[in-house]
């Protein structure tokens, strides 16, 4: 399945496992906080995207809607927006209310939660998800866009971008 990272030990599938492995193998800069509560909070925020939004909106699901149920492009986009908005609202509520939110999802350094948020907001744009109701997410995404490594990683900046 995609994504899969090929490591010296072998292939490693699944985004969250890849991110945690990268944090352990390349601990500087860390993408998980040092304290147990901070790590749990960051993982919890990341899982809103990784477990609640992404699984029902990935390419495999969207293709299944089309091939099995005859859902057209507009219907797939509506499906995507429904589930993206549900997750974005949950994420926005937490980020806006919780004191640990800073420049990024947790304080002032990029964490796994920011990496998940960043990728999801980019994906939301493909399906024209209106981000007006998510000012905290929008602000954090803009901060992520100012991090050169993240800006360079955007799909539009890849060699195979069409």
PDB file of C-alpha atoms in Angstrom:
ATOM      1  CA  UNK A   1       0.000   0.000   0.000  1.00  0.00           C
ATOM      2  CA  UNK A   2       1.008   3.597  -0.416  1.00  0.00           C
ATOM      3  CA  UNK A   3       2.722   5.228   1.257  1.00  0.00           C
ATOM      4  CA  UNK A   4       5.589   2.839   1.806  1.00  0.00           C
ATOM      5  CA  UNK A   5       9.057   3.935   2.799  1.00  0.00           C
ATOM      6  CA  UNK A   6      11.884   1.629   1.795  1.00  0.00           C
ATOM      7  CA  UNK A   7      14.268   1.423   4.758  1.00  0.00           C
ATOM      8  CA  UNK A   8      17.505  -0.528   5.222  1.00  0.00           C
ATOM      9  CA  UNK A   9      15.448  -2.986   7.281  1.00  0.00           C
ATOM     10  CA  UNK A  10      12.795  -3.374   4.566  1.00  0.00           C
ATOM     11  CA  UNK A  11       9.619  -1.663   3.385  1.00  0.00           C
ATOM     12  CA  UNK A  12       7.608   0.221   5.992  1.00  0.00           C
ATOM     13  CA  UNK A  13       3.993   1.058   5.061  1.00  0.00           C
ATOM     14  CA  UNK A  14       1.573   3.509   6.722  1.00  0.00           C
ATOM     15  CA  UNK A  15       2.130   7.204   7.280  1.00  0.00           C
ATOM     16  CA  UNK A  16       2.034   7.264  11.060  1.00  0.00           C
ATOM     17  CA  UNK A  17       4.476   4.354  11.393  1.00  0.00           C
ATOM     18  CA  UNK A  18       6.791   6.064   8.880  1.00  0.00           C
ATOM     19  CA  UNK A  19       6.685   9.362  10.783  1.00  0.00           C
ATOM     20  CA  UNK A  20       7.375   7.683  14.121  1.00  0.00           C
ATOM     21  CA  UNK A  21      10.235   5.651  12.591  1.00  0.00           C
ATOM     22  CA  UNK A  22      11.747   8.811  11.081  1.00  0.00           C
ATOM     23  CA  UNK A  23      11.540  10.536  14.457  1.00  0.00           C
ATOM     24  CA  UNK A  24      13.401   7.655  16.083  1.00  0.00           C
ATOM     25  CA  UNK A  25      16.044   7.249  13.374  1.00  0.00           C
ATOM     26  CA  UNK A  26      16.545  10.997  12.788  1.00  0.00           C
ATOM     27  CA  UNK A  27      15.713  12.554  16.175  1.00  0.00           C
ATOM     28  CA  UNK A  28      16.896  16.045  15.272  1.00  0.00           C
ATOM     29  CA  UNK A  29      14.803  18.005  14.871  1.00  0.00           C
ATOM     30  CA  UNK A  30      12.258  16.006  16.853  1.00  0.00           C
ATOM     31  CA  UNK A  31       8.725  15.805  15.476  1.00  0.00           C
ATOM     32  CA  UNK A  32       7.312  14.559  18.775  1.00  0.00           C
ATOM     33  CA  UNK A  33       7.515  16.556  22.013  1.00  0.00           C
ATOM     34  CA  UNK A  34       9.806  15.346  24.796  1.00  0.00           C
ATOM     35  CA  UNK A  35       7.092  15.062  27.455  1.00  0.00           C
ATOM     36  CA  UNK A  36       4.528  12.212  27.583  1.00  0.00           C
ATOM     37  CA  UNK A  37       1.468  14.518  27.590  1.00  0.00           C
ATOM     38  CA  UNK A  38       2.795  16.501  24.640  1.00  0.00           C
ATOM     39  CA  UNK A  39       3.495  13.317  22.661  1.00  0.00           C
ATOM     40  CA  UNK A  40       0.014  11.981  23.431  1.00  0.00           C
ATOM     41  CA  UNK A  41      -1.621  15.290  22.450  1.00  0.00           C
ATOM     42  CA  UNK A  42       0.316  15.477  19.180  1.00  0.00           C
ATOM     43  CA  UNK A  43      -0.551  11.882  18.330  1.00  0.00           C
ATOM     44  CA  UNK A  44      -4.201  12.580  19.152  1.00  0.00           C
ATOM     45  CA  UNK A  45      -4.288  15.609  16.838  1.00  0.00           C
ATOM     46  CA  UNK A  46      -2.506  13.698  14.072  1.00  0.00           C
ATOM     47  CA  UNK A  47      -4.994  10.842  14.364  1.00  0.00           C
ATOM     48  CA  UNK A  48      -7.904  13.178  13.605  1.00  0.00           C
ATOM     49  CA  UNK A  49      -6.441  13.403  10.120  1.00  0.00           C
ATOM     50  CA  UNK A  50      -4.836   9.976   9.833  1.00  0.00           C
ATOM     51  CA  UNK A  51      -7.699   7.937  11.307  1.00  0.00           C
ATOM     52  CA  UNK A  52     -10.837  10.047  10.885  1.00  0.00           C
ATOM     53  CA  UNK A  53     -10.444  12.037   7.652  1.00  0.00           C
ATOM     54  CA  UNK A  54      -7.986  10.265   5.417  1.00  0.00           C
ATOM     55  CA  UNK A  55      -9.285   6.664   5.477  1.00  0.00           C
ATOM     56  CA  UNK A  56     -12.721   7.578   4.111  1.00  0.00           C
ATOM     57  CA  UNK A  57     -11.272   9.949   1.529  1.00  0.00           C
ATOM     58  CA  UNK A  58      -8.316   8.088   0.117  1.00  0.00           C
ATOM     59  CA  UNK A  59      -8.045   7.265  -3.576  1.00  0.00           C
ATOM     60  CA  UNK A  60      -9.061   3.636  -3.049  1.00  0.00           C
ATOM     61  CA  UNK A  61     -12.369   4.674  -1.443  1.00  0.00           C
ATOM     62  CA  UNK A  62     -13.085   7.354  -4.041  1.00  0.00           C
ATOM     63  CA  UNK A  63     -12.448   4.867  -6.861  1.00  0.00           C
ATOM     64  CA  UNK A  64     -14.723   2.324  -5.166  1.00  0.00           C
ATOM     65  CA  UNK A  65     -17.518   4.908  -4.993  1.00  0.00           C
ATOM     66  CA  UNK A  66     -17.113   5.445  -8.730  1.00  0.00           C
ATOM     67  CA  UNK A  67     -16.770   1.864  -9.924  1.00  0.00           C
ATOM     68  CA  UNK A  68     -19.226   0.189  -7.556  1.00  0.00           C
ATOM     69  CA  UNK A  69     -21.858   2.879  -7.102  1.00  0.00           C
ATOM     70  CA  UNK A  70     -21.433   5.026 -10.209  1.00  0.00           C
ATOM     71  CA  UNK A  71     -20.640   8.160  -8.242  1.00  0.00           C
ATOM     72  CA  UNK A  72     -19.479  10.919 -10.597  1.00  0.00           C
ATOM     73  CA  UNK A  73     -16.735  13.489  -9.954  1.00  0.00           C
ATOM     74  CA  UNK A  74     -19.155  15.927  -8.303  1.00  0.00           C
ATOM     75  CA  UNK A  75     -20.463  13.203  -6.017  1.00  0.00           C
ATOM     76  CA  UNK A  76     -16.946  12.124  -5.047  1.00  0.00           C
ATOM     77  CA  UNK A  77     -16.031  15.738  -4.295  1.00  0.00           C
ATOM     78  CA  UNK A  78     -19.150  16.127  -2.147  1.00  0.00           C
ATOM     79  CA  UNK A  79     -18.272  12.910  -0.285  1.00  0.00           C
ATOM     80  CA  UNK A  80     -14.729  14.139   0.270  1.00  0.00           C
ATOM     81  CA  UNK A  81     -15.891  17.538   1.548  1.00  0.00           C
ATOM     82  CA  UNK A  82     -18.397  15.957   3.957  1.00  0.00           C
ATOM     83  CA  UNK A  83     -15.781  13.897   5.755  1.00  0.00           C
ATOM     84  CA  UNK A  84     -12.999  16.465   5.465  1.00  0.00           C
ATOM     85  CA  UNK A  85     -15.238  19.113   7.035  1.00  0.00           C
ATOM     86  CA  UNK A  86     -16.233  16.787   9.885  1.00  0.00           C
ATOM     87  CA  UNK A  87     -12.597  16.169  10.759  1.00  0.00           C
ATOM     88  CA  UNK A  88     -11.482  19.749  10.159  1.00  0.00           C
ATOM     89  CA  UNK A  89     -14.178  21.002  12.543  1.00  0.00           C
ATOM     90  CA  UNK A  90     -12.995  18.625  15.266  1.00  0.00           C
ATOM     91  CA  UNK A  91      -9.385  19.635  14.692  1.00  0.00           C
ATOM     92  CA  UNK A  92     -10.204  23.369  14.590  1.00  0.00           C
ATOM     93  CA  UNK A  93     -12.168  23.128  17.834  1.00  0.00           C
ATOM     94  CA  UNK A  94      -9.276  21.520  19.671  1.00  0.00           C
ATOM     95  CA  UNK A  95      -6.567  23.722  18.215  1.00  0.00           C
ATOM     96  CA  UNK A  96      -8.509  26.909  18.934  1.00  0.00           C
ATOM     97  CA  UNK A  97      -9.333  25.928  22.536  1.00  0.00           C
ATOM     98  CA  UNK A  98      -6.229  24.196  23.814  1.00  0.00           C
ATOM     99  CA  UNK A  99      -3.483  26.267  25.423  1.00  0.00           C
ATOM    100  CA  UNK A 100      -0.701  24.086  23.968  1.00  0.00           C
ATOM    101  CA  UNK A 101      -1.454  25.323  20.439  1.00  0.00           C
ATOM    102  CA  UNK A 102       1.174  27.826  19.334  1.00  0.00           C
ATOM    103  CA  UNK A 103       2.585  28.791  15.973  1.00  0.00           C
ATOM    104  CA  UNK A 104       2.047  25.159  15.093  1.00  0.00           C
ATOM    105  CA  UNK A 105      -0.325  22.491  16.392  1.00  0.00           C
ATOM    106  CA  UNK A 106       1.728  22.030  19.559  1.00  0.00           C
ATOM    107  CA  UNK A 107       3.926  24.941  20.494  1.00  0.00           C
ATOM    108  CA  UNK A 108       6.305  26.612  18.125  1.00  0.00           C
ATOM    109  CA  UNK A 109       7.969  23.664  16.396  1.00  0.00           C
ATOM    110  CA  UNK A 110       6.691  21.331  13.688  1.00  0.00           C
ATOM    111  CA  UNK A 111       5.345  18.021  14.946  1.00  0.00           C
ATOM    112  CA  UNK A 112       3.703  14.967  13.454  1.00  0.00           C
ATOM    113  CA  UNK A 113       0.353  16.735  13.918  1.00  0.00           C
ATOM    114  CA  UNK A 114       1.510  19.580  11.666  1.00  0.00           C
ATOM    115  CA  UNK A 115       2.734  17.167   9.006  1.00  0.00           C
ATOM    116  CA  UNK A 116      -0.681  15.497   8.927  1.00  0.00           C
ATOM    117  CA  UNK A 117      -2.535  18.830   8.948  1.00  0.00           C
ATOM    118  CA  UNK A 118      -0.292  20.219   6.204  1.00  0.00           C
ATOM    119  CA  UNK A 119      -0.894  17.272   3.877  1.00  0.00           C
ATOM    120  CA  UNK A 120      -4.642  17.239   4.542  1.00  0.00           C
ATOM    121  CA  UNK A 121      -5.077  20.954   3.820  1.00  0.00           C
ATOM    122  CA  UNK A 122      -3.225  20.501   0.527  1.00  0.00           C
ATOM    123  CA  UNK A 123      -5.513  17.571  -0.278  1.00  0.00           C
ATOM    124  CA  UNK A 124      -8.571  19.599   0.741  1.00  0.00           C
ATOM    125  CA  UNK A 125      -7.683  22.186  -1.911  1.00  0.00           C
ATOM    126  CA  UNK A 126      -7.956  19.514  -4.622  1.00  0.00           C
ATOM    127  CA  UNK A 127     -11.608  19.037  -3.666  1.00  0.00           C
ATOM    128  CA  UNK A 128     -12.346  22.707  -2.995  1.00  0.00           C
ATOM    129  CA  UNK A 129     -12.966  22.348   0.730  1.00  0.00           C
ATOM    130  CA  UNK A 130     -13.911  25.814   2.013  1.00  0.00           C
ATOM    131  CA  UNK A 131     -11.439  26.570   4.811  1.00  0.00           C
ATOM    132  CA  UNK A 132     -13.210  29.762   5.965  1.00  0.00           C
ATOM    133  CA  UNK A 133     -14.496  28.120   9.147  1.00  0.00           C
ATOM    134  CA  UNK A 134     -11.033  26.907  10.136  1.00  0.00           C
ATOM    135  CA  UNK A 135      -8.939  30.011  10.910  1.00  0.00           C
ATOM    136  CA  UNK A 136      -6.581  28.253  13.333  1.00  0.00           C
ATOM    137  CA  UNK A 137      -5.896  25.453  10.855  1.00  0.00           C
ATOM    138  CA  UNK A 138      -5.404  28.014   8.085  1.00  0.00           C
ATOM    139  CA  UNK A 139      -2.951  29.983  10.223  1.00  0.00           C
ATOM    140  CA  UNK A 140      -0.991  26.842  11.145  1.00  0.00           C
ATOM    141  CA  UNK A 141      -0.952  25.700   7.515  1.00  0.00           C
ATOM    142  CA  UNK A 142       0.456  29.097   6.482  1.00  0.00           C
ATOM    143  CA  UNK A 143       3.186  28.713   9.123  1.00  0.00           C
ATOM    144  CA  UNK A 144       3.964  25.265   7.690  1.00  0.00           C
ATOM    145  CA  UNK A 145       4.211  26.763   4.204  1.00  0.00           C
ATOM    146  CA  UNK A 146       6.950  29.049   5.569  1.00  0.00           C
ATOM    147  CA  UNK A 147       9.055  26.030   6.550  1.00  0.00           C
ATOM    148  CA  UNK A 148      11.277  25.406   3.504  1.00  0.00           C
ATOM    149  CA  UNK A 149      11.318  21.593   3.885  1.00  0.00           C
ATOM    150  CA  UNK A 150       7.507  21.493   3.950  1.00  0.00           C
ATOM    151  CA  UNK A 151       7.082  23.931   1.072  1.00  0.00           C
ATOM    152  CA  UNK A 152       9.565  21.859  -0.947  1.00  0.00           C
ATOM    153  CA  UNK A 153       7.584  18.694  -0.152  1.00  0.00           C
ATOM    154  CA  UNK A 154       4.297  20.049  -1.540  1.00  0.00           C
ATOM    155  CA  UNK A 155       2.947  17.899  -4.376  1.00  0.00           C
ATOM    156  CA  UNK A 156       3.088  20.829  -6.807  1.00  0.00           C
ATOM    157  CA  UNK A 157       6.845  21.076  -6.181  1.00  0.00           C
ATOM    158  CA  UNK A 158       7.602  17.447  -7.049  1.00  0.00           C
ATOM    159  CA  UNK A 159       9.417  16.524 -10.273  1.00  0.00           C
ATOM    160  CA  UNK A 160       6.457  14.475 -11.496  1.00  0.00           C
ATOM    161  CA  UNK A 161       3.863  17.218 -10.819  1.00  0.00           C
ATOM    162  CA  UNK A 162       1.578  17.802 -13.743  1.00  0.00           C
TER     163      UNK A 162
END
